[in-house]
Coordinates of C-alpha atoms in Angstrom, one line a residue:
Chain A
V1 CA 15.1 -52.8 -24.1
R2 CA 14.5 -56.3 -24.9
A3 CA 14.0 -57.1 -28.4
V4 CA 13.7 -54.3 -31.4
S5 CA 13.2 -55.5 -35.0
L6 CA 11.9 -53.1 -37.4
D7 CA 8.4 -52.7 -37.1
E8 CA 8.0 -54.4 -33.0
V9 CA 10.0 -53.3 -30.4
V10 CA 9.5 -55.3 -26.3
W11 CA 10.5 -52.7 -23.8
A12 CA 12.7 -54.0 -21.5
D13 CA 11.1 -52.8 -17.2
P14 CA 12.0 -49.4 -15.5
P15 CA 15.3 -48.7 -14.0
D16 CA 16.4 -49.8 -17.8
R17 CA 14.2 -48.4 -20.0
D18 CA 14.9 -45.0 -18.4
D19 CA 18.7 -45.6 -18.4
A20 CA 19.6 -45.6 -22.6
G21 CA 22.1 -44.5 -24.1
S22 CA 25.9 -43.8 -22.3
P23 CA 24.8 -43.9 -18.1
N24 CA 25.7 -40.7 -16.3
V25 CA 28.7 -41.6 -15.2
V26 CA 29.9 -38.0 -14.2
G27 CA 26.4 -37.5 -12.4
A28 CA 26.8 -40.6 -10.1
V29 CA 31.2 -39.5 -8.8
A30 CA 30.3 -36.7 -8.0
L31 CA 26.9 -37.6 -6.7
A32 CA 28.8 -39.7 -4.6
A33 CA 31.6 -37.3 -3.9
A34 CA 29.3 -34.8 -2.3
A35 CA 27.8 -37.3 -0.7
D36 CA 31.9 -37.5 1.0
D37 CA 31.7 -34.0 1.8
L38 CA 28.6 -33.4 4.2
R39 CA 29.6 -36.4 5.7
D40 CA 32.5 -34.6 6.6
R41 CA 32.3 -31.7 8.3
G42 CA 29.6 -32.2 10.4
W43 CA 26.5 -31.2 10.6
A44 CA 26.5 -29.9 13.5
D45 CA 29.2 -27.2 11.6
R46 CA 27.6 -27.2 8.9
L47 CA 24.0 -26.4 10.2
R48 CA 25.7 -23.5 12.0
H49 CA 27.6 -21.6 9.0
E50 CA 23.5 -22.4 6.8
E51 CA 22.8 -20.3 10.4
A52 CA 25.0 -17.4 9.5
L53 CA 24.1 -16.7 5.9
V54 CA 20.8 -17.1 6.1
R55 CA 21.1 -14.0 8.8
A56 CA 23.3 -12.0 6.6
P57 CA 21.4 -10.4 4.1
D58 CA 18.9 -10.1 6.1
G59 CA 20.4 -7.0 8.5
E60 CA 21.2 -5.3 5.2
L61 CA 18.6 -5.7 3.1
A62 CA 16.8 -4.1 6.5
A63 CA 18.3 -1.2 5.8
V64 CA 17.3 -0.2 2.5
P65 CA 14.9 2.1 2.1
G66 CA 12.4 1.2 -0.2
L67 CA 13.6 -2.3 -0.4
R68 CA 10.7 -4.9 0.0
H69 CA 11.9 -8.3 1.1
L70 CA 9.6 -11.7 -0.9
G71 CA 9.0 -13.8 1.2
P72 CA 9.6 -15.4 3.7
V73 CA 11.4 -13.5 6.6
S74 CA 11.9 -15.4 9.4
G75 CA 11.5 -19.2 10.4
D76 CA 13.6 -21.8 9.3
R77 CA 14.9 -20.7 5.6
L78 CA 18.1 -21.7 3.6
P79 CA 19.9 -18.4 2.5
V80 CA 18.1 -16.4 -0.3
A81 CA 16.9 -13.5 -0.5
A82 CA 14.3 -12.5 -2.8
F83 CA 13.5 -8.2 -3.6
V84 CA 11.8 -5.5 -5.1
L85 CA 13.6 -1.3 -4.9
D86 CA 11.1 0.7 -5.5
G87 CA 11.8 2.9 -8.8
V88 CA 14.9 1.2 -9.8
P89 CA 13.2 -2.1 -12.2
H90 CA 14.7 -5.8 -11.6
G91 CA 17.6 -5.8 -14.8
L92 CA 18.8 -3.0 -13.9
V93 CA 19.5 -3.5 -9.7
A94 CA 20.2 -7.7 -11.4
A95 CA 22.9 -5.7 -14.8
R96 CA 25.0 -3.1 -12.5
L97 CA 25.3 -5.4 -9.5
A98 CA 26.6 -8.2 -11.8
Q99 CA 28.6 -5.8 -14.6
Q100 CA 30.0 -3.0 -12.1
H101 CA 29.9 -5.0 -8.9
G102 CA 30.4 -8.5 -10.2
T103 CA 28.0 -10.3 -8.2
G104 CA 26.0 -12.3 -9.4
V105 CA 22.3 -12.4 -9.1
R106 CA 19.2 -13.8 -10.4
N107 CA 16.8 -11.4 -11.7
G108 CA 12.9 -11.6 -12.7
C109 CA 10.2 -14.3 -12.2
S110 CA 12.9 -17.3 -12.7
C111 CA 11.2 -20.9 -13.1
A112 CA 7.9 -19.7 -10.6
H113 CA 5.5 -17.4 -12.4
P114 CA 3.2 -18.3 -9.9
Y115 CA 5.3 -18.4 -7.5
L116 CA 6.5 -14.9 -8.0
T117 CA 3.2 -13.4 -9.7
R118 CA 1.9 -14.0 -6.4
L119 CA 4.8 -13.1 -3.5
L120 CA 4.6 -9.5 -6.1
G121 CA 0.8 -9.1 -5.6
L122 CA 0.0 -10.0 -9.2
G123 CA -3.5 -9.6 -10.2
P124 CA -5.3 -11.3 -12.2
V125 CA -5.3 -8.2 -15.2
E126 CA -1.3 -8.0 -14.4
V127 CA -0.5 -11.6 -14.8
R128 CA -2.3 -11.3 -18.2
R129 CA -0.3 -8.9 -19.1
F130 CA 2.8 -10.5 -18.4
H131 CA 1.7 -12.9 -20.9
E132 CA 1.2 -11.2 -23.5
D133 CA 4.4 -9.1 -22.9
A134 CA 6.2 -12.1 -23.1
R135 CA 4.7 -13.3 -26.1
A136 CA 5.6 -9.9 -27.6
D137 CA 9.4 -10.7 -26.8
R138 CA 8.8 -7.5 -24.5
H139 CA 11.8 -8.2 -21.8
D140 CA 11.8 -4.3 -20.6
R141 CA 7.7 -4.9 -19.4
L142 CA 7.9 -8.3 -17.9
P143 CA 7.8 -8.6 -14.5
G144 CA 10.3 -9.4 -11.1
A145 CA 12.3 -9.8 -9.0
V146 CA 16.0 -9.8 -7.6
R147 CA 17.5 -13.0 -5.9
V148 CA 20.1 -13.2 -3.9
S149 CA 21.4 -16.5 -2.9
C150 CA 24.3 -17.6 -0.6
Q151 CA 26.5 -21.0 -1.5
R152 CA 28.7 -23.7 0.8
H153 CA 31.5 -22.2 -0.2
H154 CA 30.5 -18.9 1.2
L155 CA 31.8 -17.3 4.0
P156 CA 29.6 -14.8 5.5
G157 CA 31.6 -11.4 5.4
R158 CA 32.7 -8.3 7.7
R159 CA 31.6 -5.1 6.4
R160 CA 35.0 -2.5 6.1
S161 CA 34.2 1.4 5.5
A162 CA 32.5 2.2 2.3
G163 CA 34.3 3.9 -0.5
R164 CA 34.2 4.8 -3.8
G165 CA 34.9 2.3 -6.0
T166 CA 35.9 -0.8 -5.0
A167 CA 33.8 -3.1 -6.0
H168 CA 36.4 -6.0 -7.1
H169 CA 34.6 -6.5 -11.1
R170 CA 34.6 -10.3 -11.7
G171 CA 31.6 -9.8 -14.0
H172 CA 31.7 -9.9 -18.5
P173 CA 30.4 -6.7 -19.8
G174 CA 27.7 -7.7 -22.1
T175 CA 26.5 -10.8 -19.7
G176 CA 24.6 -9.4 -18.0
P177 CA 20.4 -9.3 -18.4
P178 CA 18.8 -7.1 -20.1
V179 CA 18.4 -3.4 -18.7
P180 CA 14.8 -2.3 -19.6
A181 CA 14.2 0.4 -21.3
G182 CA 13.2 3.4 -19.8
T183 CA 15.6 4.2 -18.0
R184 CA 18.9 5.5 -19.0
R185 CA 18.4 8.3 -16.2
L186 CA 19.9 6.6 -13.6
R187 CA 22.4 4.5 -16.1
G188 CA 26.5 5.4 -16.0
T189 CA 28.6 5.9 -18.7
R190 CA 32.2 4.7 -16.8
R191 CA 32.8 1.4 -17.8
P192 CA 33.5 -1.0 -15.0
R193 CA 36.5 -0.8 -12.8
P194 CA 39.4 -3.2 -13.1
P195 CA 40.3 -5.7 -9.9
D196 CA 41.2 -3.3 -7.4
T197 CA 44.3 -4.9 -5.5
D198 CA 44.3 -2.9 -2.6
L199 CA 41.2 -4.8 -1.1
T200 CA 42.0 -8.0 -2.6
R201 CA 44.4 -10.2 -0.3
P202 CA 48.4 -10.2 -1.7
G203 CA 48.3 -12.6 -4.8
E204 CA 45.1 -14.3 -4.9
P205 CA 44.3 -15.3 -8.2
D206 CA 40.8 -14.2 -9.2
H207 CA 38.2 -16.3 -7.5
P208 CA 36.1 -18.3 -9.6
G209 CA 32.8 -18.7 -7.9
G210 CA 32.8 -14.8 -7.7
P211 CA 30.8 -12.3 -5.0
A212 CA 27.9 -14.0 -3.0
V213 CA 25.7 -11.4 -1.9
G214 CA 25.1 -8.6 -3.6
V215 CA 22.4 -5.4 -1.3
V216 CA 21.4 -2.9 -2.9
T217 CA 21.9 0.8 -0.3
A218 CA 20.4 4.3 -1.6
H219 CA 22.3 7.1 -1.2
P220 CA 21.3 10.1 1.2
D221 CA 20.9 12.0 -1.6
G222 CA 19.0 9.2 -3.5
V223 CA 21.8 7.8 -5.7
L224 CA 21.3 4.7 -5.7
D225 CA 24.1 2.5 -3.5
G226 CA 25.8 -1.0 -4.5
V227 CA 27.4 -2.6 -1.4
V228 CA 29.4 -5.7 -2.6
R229 CA 30.4 -8.6 -0.3
R230 CA 32.7 -9.8 -0.9
T231 CA 33.0 -13.7 -0.9
T232 CA 35.8 -16.3 -1.5
A233 CA 35.9 -19.6 -3.7
H234 CA 36.6 -22.7 -1.2
D235 CA 38.3 -20.1 0.8
P236 CA 39.9 -22.3 3.5
R237 CA 40.5 -18.9 5.6
P238 CA 39.1 -18.0 8.5
P239 CA 35.7 -16.1 7.8
G240 CA 38.2 -13.3 9.5
R241 CA 39.3 -12.5 6.0
T242 CA 36.8 -11.9 3.8
V243 CA 36.7 -8.0 2.6
M244 CA 33.3 -6.7 2.0
T245 CA 33.4 -3.7 0.3
S246 CA 31.0 -0.9 -0.9
T247 CA 30.9 1.0 -4.2
S248 CA 28.0 3.5 -6.0
L249 CA 25.5 1.6 -7.8
V250 CA 25.3 4.9 -10.5
S251 CA 28.4 4.8 -11.4
D252 CA 29.6 8.3 -12.1
R253 CA 27.8 9.4 -8.9
S254 CA 28.1 13.4 -10.3
A255 CA 27.2 12.5 -13.4
G256 CA 23.6 11.1 -12.0
T257 CA 23.2 14.0 -9.3
R258 CA 23.2 16.9 -12.0
R259 CA 20.8 14.2 -14.2
N260 CA 18.6 14.0 -11.0
G261 CA 18.8 17.3 -9.3
R262 CA 17.3 19.7 -12.4
T263 CA 14.7 16.8 -11.7
L264 CA 14.3 17.5 -7.9
A265 CA 15.0 21.1 -8.4
Y266 CA 11.2 20.9 -10.9
A267 CA 10.1 19.0 -7.6
W268 CA 11.3 20.8 -4.5
S269 CA 9.7 24.1 -7.2
V270 CA 6.2 22.5 -7.3
T271 CA 5.9 21.5 -4.0
L272 CA 7.2 25.5 -2.7
V273 CA 4.1 27.1 -5.4
L274 CA 2.2 24.6 -4.5
S275 CA 1.9 24.8 -1.4
S276 CA 0.3 28.3 2.0
L277 CA 4.3 28.9 1.1
P278 CA 3.2 32.2 -1.7
A279 CA 0.2 33.0 0.3
I280 CA 1.6 33.0 3.4
V281 CA 4.7 35.3 1.7
A282 CA 2.0 37.3 0.5
A283 CA 0.2 37.6 3.8
E284 CA 3.5 38.3 6.2
A285 CA 5.7 40.6 3.6
V286 CA 2.7 42.7 1.4
G287 CA -0.7 41.9 4.0
V288 CA -2.3 40.1 0.3
R289 CA -5.3 38.3 1.5
S290 CA -5.1 34.6 2.5
A291 CA -8.1 33.6 -0.2
A292 CA -6.7 36.3 -3.2
A293 CA -3.5 34.6 -2.3
L294 CA -4.4 31.3 -2.7
W295 CA -6.1 31.8 -6.0
G296 CA -3.2 34.2 -7.1
T297 CA -0.6 31.1 -6.3
L298 CA -2.8 28.2 -8.8
A299 CA -2.3 31.2 -11.5
A300 CA 0.7 31.0 -10.7
A301 CA 1.0 27.1 -11.0
A302 CA -0.1 26.9 -14.0
P303 CA 2.4 27.5 -16.6
L304 CA 4.8 26.0 -13.7
A305 CA 3.0 22.2 -14.1
A306 CA 3.3 23.2 -18.1
V307 CA 6.7 22.8 -17.1
A308 CA 5.7 19.0 -17.3
W309 CA 5.0 18.5 -20.4
T310 CA 7.7 19.9 -22.8
W311 CA 11.1 20.0 -20.1
G312 CA 12.7 16.5 -20.8
P313 CA 13.9 16.9 -16.9
A314 CA 10.4 17.4 -15.5
R315 CA 8.4 14.9 -17.7
A316 CA 8.8 11.7 -14.8
L317 CA 6.5 14.0 -12.4
R318 CA 3.8 14.2 -14.9
R319 CA 2.0 12.1 -12.0
Y320 CA 3.4 14.1 -9.2
V321 CA 2.2 17.9 -10.6
L322 CA -1.5 16.5 -11.4
V323 CA -1.6 15.9 -7.9
A324 CA 0.3 17.9 -6.5
L325 CA -2.7 20.8 -7.9
V326 CA -5.5 18.8 -7.5
V327 CA -4.2 18.4 -3.4
F328 CA -3.8 22.2 -3.1
G329 CA -7.1 22.6 -4.6
V330 CA -9.0 19.8 -1.6
A331 CA -6.4 21.5 1.0
Y332 CA -6.8 25.3 0.1
L333 CA -10.1 25.8 -2.0
L334 CA -11.8 23.9 -0.4
P335 CA -11.9 23.9 2.8
P336 CA -13.8 26.9 3.1
L337 CA -16.5 25.8 0.2
L338 CA -16.9 22.6 3.6
T339 CA -17.4 24.9 5.9
G340 CA -20.5 26.3 4.6
W341 CA -22.3 23.6 3.6
A342 CA -21.3 21.5 7.1
G343 CA -23.8 24.8 8.6
T344 CA -22.6 27.1 11.7
G345 CA -25.2 24.8 14.0
G346 CA -23.9 22.5 16.5
S347 CA -21.1 22.5 18.5
A348 CA -17.9 23.1 16.8
L349 CA -17.3 18.9 16.2
D350 CA -19.7 19.0 14.5
R351 CA -19.4 20.6 12.8
A352 CA -16.3 19.1 12.0
L353 CA -18.3 16.3 12.2
V354 CA -19.9 16.9 8.8
S355 CA -17.0 18.5 7.0
K356 CA -14.3 16.0 7.8
T357 CA -17.1 13.9 6.1
L358 CA -17.2 15.6 3.1
F359 CA -13.8 15.8 3.6
V360 CA -13.3 11.5 3.7
L361 CA -16.1 11.9 0.3
V362 CA -12.8 13.7 -1.2
A363 CA -10.6 11.8 -0.4
A364 CA -11.9 9.1 -2.0
V365 CA -12.0 11.2 -5.2
V366 CA -8.4 11.7 -5.1
A367 CA -7.8 7.7 -4.5
G368 CA -10.9 6.5 -7.0
L369 CA -7.8 10.3 -10.3
L370 CA -4.9 7.6 -8.6
V371 CA -6.1 3.8 -9.0
G372 CA -8.1 5.4 -12.1
G373 CA -7.0 7.7 -13.2
L374 CA -3.1 7.8 -12.6
R375 CA -3.5 3.8 -13.8
M376 CA -1.8 2.6 -10.0
S377 CA -2.5 -0.3 -8.7
P378 CA -3.9 0.3 -5.0
R379 CA -0.9 -1.2 -3.3
E380 CA 1.1 1.1 -5.8
A381 CA -1.1 4.4 -4.1
F382 CA -0.2 3.5 -0.9
L383 CA -4.4 2.8 -0.1
T384 CA -3.4 -0.3 1.7
P385 CA -2.4 -1.1 4.7
G386 CA 1.0 -1.5 3.8
D387 CA 3.1 -4.4 5.6
M388 CA 2.7 -3.3 9.1
A389 CA 5.5 -5.3 10.5
A390 CA 8.1 -3.6 7.5
P391 CA 11.4 -2.6 9.3
S392 CA 11.8 0.8 9.7
G393 CA 16.1 1.0 10.1
V394 CA 15.4 2.3 13.4
R395 CA 18.5 0.2 15.6
V396 CA 18.4 -0.2 19.0
P397 CA 22.3 -0.5 20.6
G398 CA 22.9 -4.2 21.7
R399 CA 20.5 -6.0 19.9
S400 CA 21.4 -7.6 15.7
G401 CA 18.8 -6.8 13.5
G402 CA 16.8 -3.5 13.2
V403 CA 13.5 -2.4 15.3
S404 CA 10.0 -3.4 12.8
W405 CA 7.4 -0.7 12.2
A406 CA 4.9 -2.9 14.4
V407 CA 6.7 -2.4 17.7
L408 CA 8.2 1.2 15.8
G409 CA 4.5 2.1 15.6
P410 CA 2.2 0.9 18.1
V411 CA 5.4 3.6 20.6
A412 CA 5.3 6.8 18.2
A413 CA 1.5 6.6 19.0
A414 CA 1.8 6.1 22.2
V415 CA 4.2 8.3 23.4
L416 CA 2.8 11.2 20.9
V417 CA -0.9 9.9 23.0
A418 CA 0.6 10.9 26.1
L419 CA 2.5 13.7 25.2
L420 CA 0.2 15.4 23.4
A421 CA -2.3 14.4 26.3
T422 CA -0.6 15.7 29.2
A423 CA 0.2 19.1 27.5
T424 CA -3.2 19.3 26.7
W425 CA -4.6 18.6 30.5
L426 CA -2.7 21.1 31.8
E427 CA -4.1 23.4 29.2
A428 CA -8.0 22.4 30.5
G429 CA -6.4 23.3 34.3
L430 CA -6.5 20.2 35.6
E431 CA -10.1 20.2 35.9
S432 CA -12.8 17.3 36.6
A433 CA -15.3 19.5 35.0
A434 CA -12.8 19.0 32.1
L435 CA -13.0 15.2 31.6
E436 CA -16.9 15.7 32.5
R437 CA -17.4 17.0 29.2
L438 CA -15.1 15.0 27.2
V439 CA -16.9 12.2 28.0
P440 CA -20.3 12.4 26.0
A441 CA -18.6 13.8 22.9
L442 CA -16.0 10.4 22.6
P443 CA -18.0 9.2 20.7
L444 CA -18.3 12.5 18.3
V445 CA -14.1 12.9 19.2
V446 CA -13.2 9.3 17.5
G447 CA -15.4 10.2 14.7
C448 CA -13.5 13.3 14.0
A449 CA -10.3 11.6 14.7
A450 CA -11.1 8.4 12.2
L451 CA -12.3 10.6 9.4
N452 CA -9.2 13.1 9.3
A453 CA -6.7 10.4 9.7
L454 CA -7.7 8.7 6.5
G455 CA -8.8 11.5 4.5
E456 CA -5.3 13.6 5.1
E457 CA -3.4 10.2 4.8
V458 CA -4.5 9.7 1.1
V459 CA -3.9 13.0 0.2
Y460 CA -2.3 14.5 1.9
R461 CA 0.8 11.8 1.9
S462 CA -0.4 8.6 -0.3
G463 CA -1.1 10.4 -3.4
P464 CA 1.9 12.9 -3.4
L465 CA 5.1 9.9 -2.5
A466 CA 3.1 7.2 -4.2
T467 CA 4.5 9.3 -7.2
L468 CA 7.5 11.2 -5.9
V469 CA 9.1 8.0 -4.1
G470 CA 9.8 6.1 -8.1
V471 CA 10.8 9.4 -9.3
V472 CA 13.5 11.5 -6.5
G473 CA 14.1 8.3 -4.2
A474 CA 12.3 7.7 -0.4
R475 CA 14.5 9.7 1.4
Q476 CA 13.5 13.1 -1.0
A477 CA 9.9 12.6 -1.6
V478 CA 9.6 12.4 2.4
L479 CA 11.2 16.1 2.9
M480 CA 9.1 17.5 0.4
T481 CA 5.7 16.1 1.4
S482 CA 6.5 16.8 5.3
V483 CA 7.5 20.8 4.3
W484 CA 4.0 20.9 2.6
F485 CA 2.6 19.4 5.2
G486 CA 3.8 22.0 7.7
L487 CA 3.8 24.3 5.3
A488 CA -0.1 23.8 5.2
H489 CA -0.2 23.8 8.9
Y490 CA 1.1 28.1 9.4
S491 CA -2.3 29.5 9.6
G492 CA -6.1 27.9 10.9
S493 CA -4.7 25.4 13.1
V494 CA -3.6 24.1 16.8
P495 CA -0.7 25.2 17.4
D496 CA 0.3 27.6 14.6
G497 CA 2.3 29.9 12.6
L498 CA 6.1 28.6 13.3
A499 CA 4.9 26.3 16.1
G500 CA 2.5 24.3 14.0
V501 CA 5.0 24.1 11.0
L502 CA 7.4 22.3 13.3
S503 CA 5.6 20.2 14.7
S504 CA 3.3 18.9 12.0
G505 CA 5.9 19.0 9.4
L506 CA 7.8 16.9 12.4
L507 CA 4.6 14.3 12.7
A508 CA 4.9 13.9 9.1
L509 CA 8.1 12.9 8.6
L510 CA 7.2 10.1 10.3
L511 CA 4.0 9.8 9.4
G512 CA 5.8 10.0 5.2
G513 CA 8.5 7.9 7.0
A514 CA 5.8 4.6 7.9
M515 CA 4.4 5.3 4.3
V516 CA 7.4 4.5 2.7
A517 CA 8.9 1.1 4.5
T518 CA 5.2 0.0 4.8
R519 CA 4.4 0.0 1.4
G520 CA 1.0 1.2 2.7
L521 CA -0.9 3.8 5.2
G522 CA -1.6 1.2 8.0
W523 CA 1.2 3.0 9.8
P524 CA 0.4 6.4 9.1
F525 CA -3.1 6.3 9.6
V526 CA -2.8 4.6 13.1
V527 CA -0.3 7.4 13.9
H528 CA -2.2 9.8 12.7
F529 CA -6.0 8.4 14.2
A530 CA -4.4 8.8 17.4
V531 CA -2.5 12.1 17.3
D532 CA -6.4 13.1 16.0
L533 CA -8.2 11.8 19.0
V534 CA -6.1 14.3 21.6
V535 CA -6.8 17.1 18.8
F536 CA -10.2 16.4 19.1
A537 CA -10.2 15.9 22.1
S538 CA -8.8 19.2 22.9
I539 CA -11.4 21.3 21.0
A540 CA -14.4 19.1 22.8
V541 CA -13.5 20.0 26.7
L542 CA -11.2 23.2 25.7
G543 CA -14.6 24.1 24.1
S544 CA -11.4 26.2 21.2
Chain B
V1 CA 20.9 -45.7 2.3
G2 CA 18.7 -47.9 3.4
A3 CA 17.2 -49.0 0.9
D4 CA 16.0 -52.3 -0.7
P5 CA 16.5 -53.0 -4.3
A6 CA 13.0 -55.5 -4.4
T7 CA 11.4 -51.8 -3.5
H8 CA 13.7 -49.0 -5.0
V9 CA 14.7 -47.9 -7.6
A10 CA 17.8 -45.6 -8.7
L11 CA 18.2 -42.9 -12.1
F12 CA 20.7 -40.3 -12.3
P13 CA 19.2 -37.8 -15.1
R14 CA 21.6 -35.0 -15.7
N15 CA 19.4 -33.4 -14.1
T16 CA 16.5 -32.7 -11.6
T17 CA 14.4 -31.4 -14.6
E18 CA 14.8 -33.7 -16.6
A19 CA 14.5 -36.3 -13.7
L20 CA 10.8 -34.9 -13.1
N21 CA 9.6 -35.1 -16.5
L22 CA 10.6 -39.0 -16.2
L23 CA 8.7 -39.5 -13.3
A24 CA 5.1 -37.7 -14.3
S25 CA 5.6 -39.6 -18.0
R26 CA 6.8 -43.5 -16.1
L27 CA 3.7 -43.5 -13.7
G28 CA 1.6 -44.2 -15.8
L29 CA -1.3 -41.6 -14.4
T30 CA -4.2 -40.7 -17.2
R31 CA -6.7 -36.9 -17.2
D32 CA -8.3 -38.6 -14.5
D33 CA -5.5 -38.8 -11.9
V34 CA -4.8 -36.2 -8.8
V35 CA -1.5 -34.7 -8.7
V36 CA -1.3 -33.1 -5.7
T37 CA 1.8 -29.4 -6.0
T38 CA 1.9 -25.7 -4.8
A39 CA 2.0 -22.4 -6.3
V40 CA 5.6 -22.1 -4.8
E41 CA 6.6 -24.9 -7.5
H42 CA 9.7 -24.0 -9.6
H43 CA 7.5 -24.7 -13.2
S44 CA 9.5 -28.2 -13.7
D45 CA 7.6 -29.8 -10.9
L46 CA 4.8 -28.3 -12.5
L47 CA 3.9 -28.7 -16.4
P48 CA 5.0 -32.4 -16.6
W49 CA 1.9 -33.6 -14.4
R50 CA 0.3 -30.7 -15.9
R51 CA 0.9 -32.5 -19.2
V52 CA -0.1 -35.7 -17.7
A53 CA -2.8 -35.7 -15.0
R54 CA -4.5 -33.3 -13.6
L55 CA -3.2 -30.1 -10.7
R56 CA -4.8 -29.6 -7.2
V57 CA -3.3 -26.8 -6.2
V58 CA -2.3 -25.8 -2.3
D59 CA -1.9 -22.1 -2.6
V60 CA 0.5 -19.3 -0.8
D61 CA -0.4 -17.1 2.5
R62 CA 0.1 -13.8 2.3
P63 CA 4.6 -13.8 3.3
G64 CA 4.3 -16.3 0.0
T65 CA 4.8 -19.3 2.5
F66 CA 2.5 -22.6 2.5
D67 CA 1.0 -24.1 5.2
L68 CA 1.7 -28.1 5.5
A69 CA -1.7 -28.9 7.1
A70 CA -3.3 -27.9 3.6
V71 CA -1.3 -30.1 2.0
E72 CA -2.4 -32.9 4.5
A73 CA -6.0 -31.6 4.2
A74 CA -5.0 -31.8 0.2
V75 CA -4.1 -35.1 -0.2
D76 CA -6.5 -36.6 2.0
Q77 CA -9.5 -35.2 -0.2
R78 CA -11.4 -37.2 -2.5
P79 CA -10.8 -38.1 -5.7
A80 CA -7.3 -39.4 -3.8
P81 CA -4.0 -38.2 -5.6
R82 CA -2.1 -40.5 -7.3
A83 CA 1.1 -38.2 -6.2
P84 CA 2.7 -35.2 -4.4
A85 CA 5.1 -32.9 -6.2
V86 CA 5.9 -30.6 -3.1
T87 CA 9.4 -28.7 -2.8
G88 CA 10.7 -28.5 0.2
A89 CA 11.9 -25.1 -1.0
P90 CA 10.3 -23.0 -2.8
W91 CA 12.6 -19.4 -5.4
S92 CA 12.7 -17.5 -2.7
A93 CA 13.2 -19.2 0.1
A94 CA 16.1 -21.6 -1.5
G95 CA 18.4 -21.9 -4.6
R96 CA 16.4 -24.6 -7.2

């Protein structure tokens, strides 16, 4: 300011005008100190360290089933990673990492809502709901991701064997982000653990900086595990001394499993009852006709389905029960009708094309039920191609980082086609006439394969997996849908019997694994299509 | 750092949010002026500019990155922007 009277002011020019009040001396001194510090160690060293920190969370995050790493995952980045974990609200992941593992992460949409809504793929309707929820203080419904960040003073850790309850607690109970409502099932009852001196270096004080990287992994039984990477603040010791520990994210694993166990048991019951298993047993043991057994199964399934509306542990599976009922109808009650409509004229492939076309229309109705009836977004319902370059969890010895589905997908399709085609060729007797029969039928073969693969992936995988994964975990969900899919091939398929169940079940494990890893039906469709190409080609050649 | 007191000014505000608010209000922008920015910005690099000028937003592709060429195109577009407000690293790739 240059001059002030009670009714006039003559303003100074910038920068003086913007330096009013006590100057930010601390800030200026800190800036100079930071500049000195950065200059002292040399840039090459710093860049190497930063590169190590960038890579540190990548491998860990890639190994977690159901974890979607948001934003750029390769190229020039800073040591920061944002992710979402299927079926676990971001606030819950952050709260557990903070309170049980002393790992500070940020969650929510932070201070970049337009960016985060894009990373999360929210549409205009979801953004409007976000704003309404924010206005109404409905914190538990706000969208978001979890972000881990490594700082300059952090050191990439060395993994130590994963033991339970070894997290070094440094969080303050009650200071974590709000835990969303409706997630009590996952909340543990054990209090945060005290510091574990076994894994703390002798005489080491509580680090003021706290650990840097908190990573969440899923346990084989679907229970979440938190892996805490212990890093130290301003630690002069070499990186090799840094310790990494792992603990159960569900603080009391047995209690979590027990509570989950009833839900899991119910999910398996619904899956098996609404599969072809009862009809197989009825036909093999009692000699009941399969059509009668199927209608009997549906009658028996009605009270089982009602349980989801009356029994607490089964509530979370309501959407799956509805999908399972629809899928059962589509798989076992509809085909006789479709075959009827397809008529008896033309070749086997002609009839297949008609019934597969009708089947895709049915699949469209199922997709409509998922999106319209169950209010899932197409991405949530695994109806979009998904992230076809998602990590597969497969590792090649001697290579850092896992194999992406962009590699595994084509390899799996090619290997399956090669194996099946060889088998078919041998069965056809290696005669050139077989090829002559195949060529004119190729358009039909391609059409049938595409329609069948699309229809089956939507009906038998997208629907069941999308409604199961968030409740029973990716591993159990894939297992259930694969057992169901395998059993469906006991009769009426090539091969049938136990061989049909096993081969189709194994294929379903691959396709289901691809679907939950890529969050879409792109690779499951492509691999299924490749397999079906050979299947329909063999029908054209062998005429069965 | 090679600054010339005749053409450069250094201020020491308390944080980046304060600095951006200060800058946005000090550049003498009007509602008709255009500021080029991106969809990945921190709120502090969106809201101060939005209050004093019009935003021309460069959007992101599916993995959440924006293209430098798109920013250049937005800068070259008419009416010519008065100021760029573009981050070096967004939320998921850099601490803010």
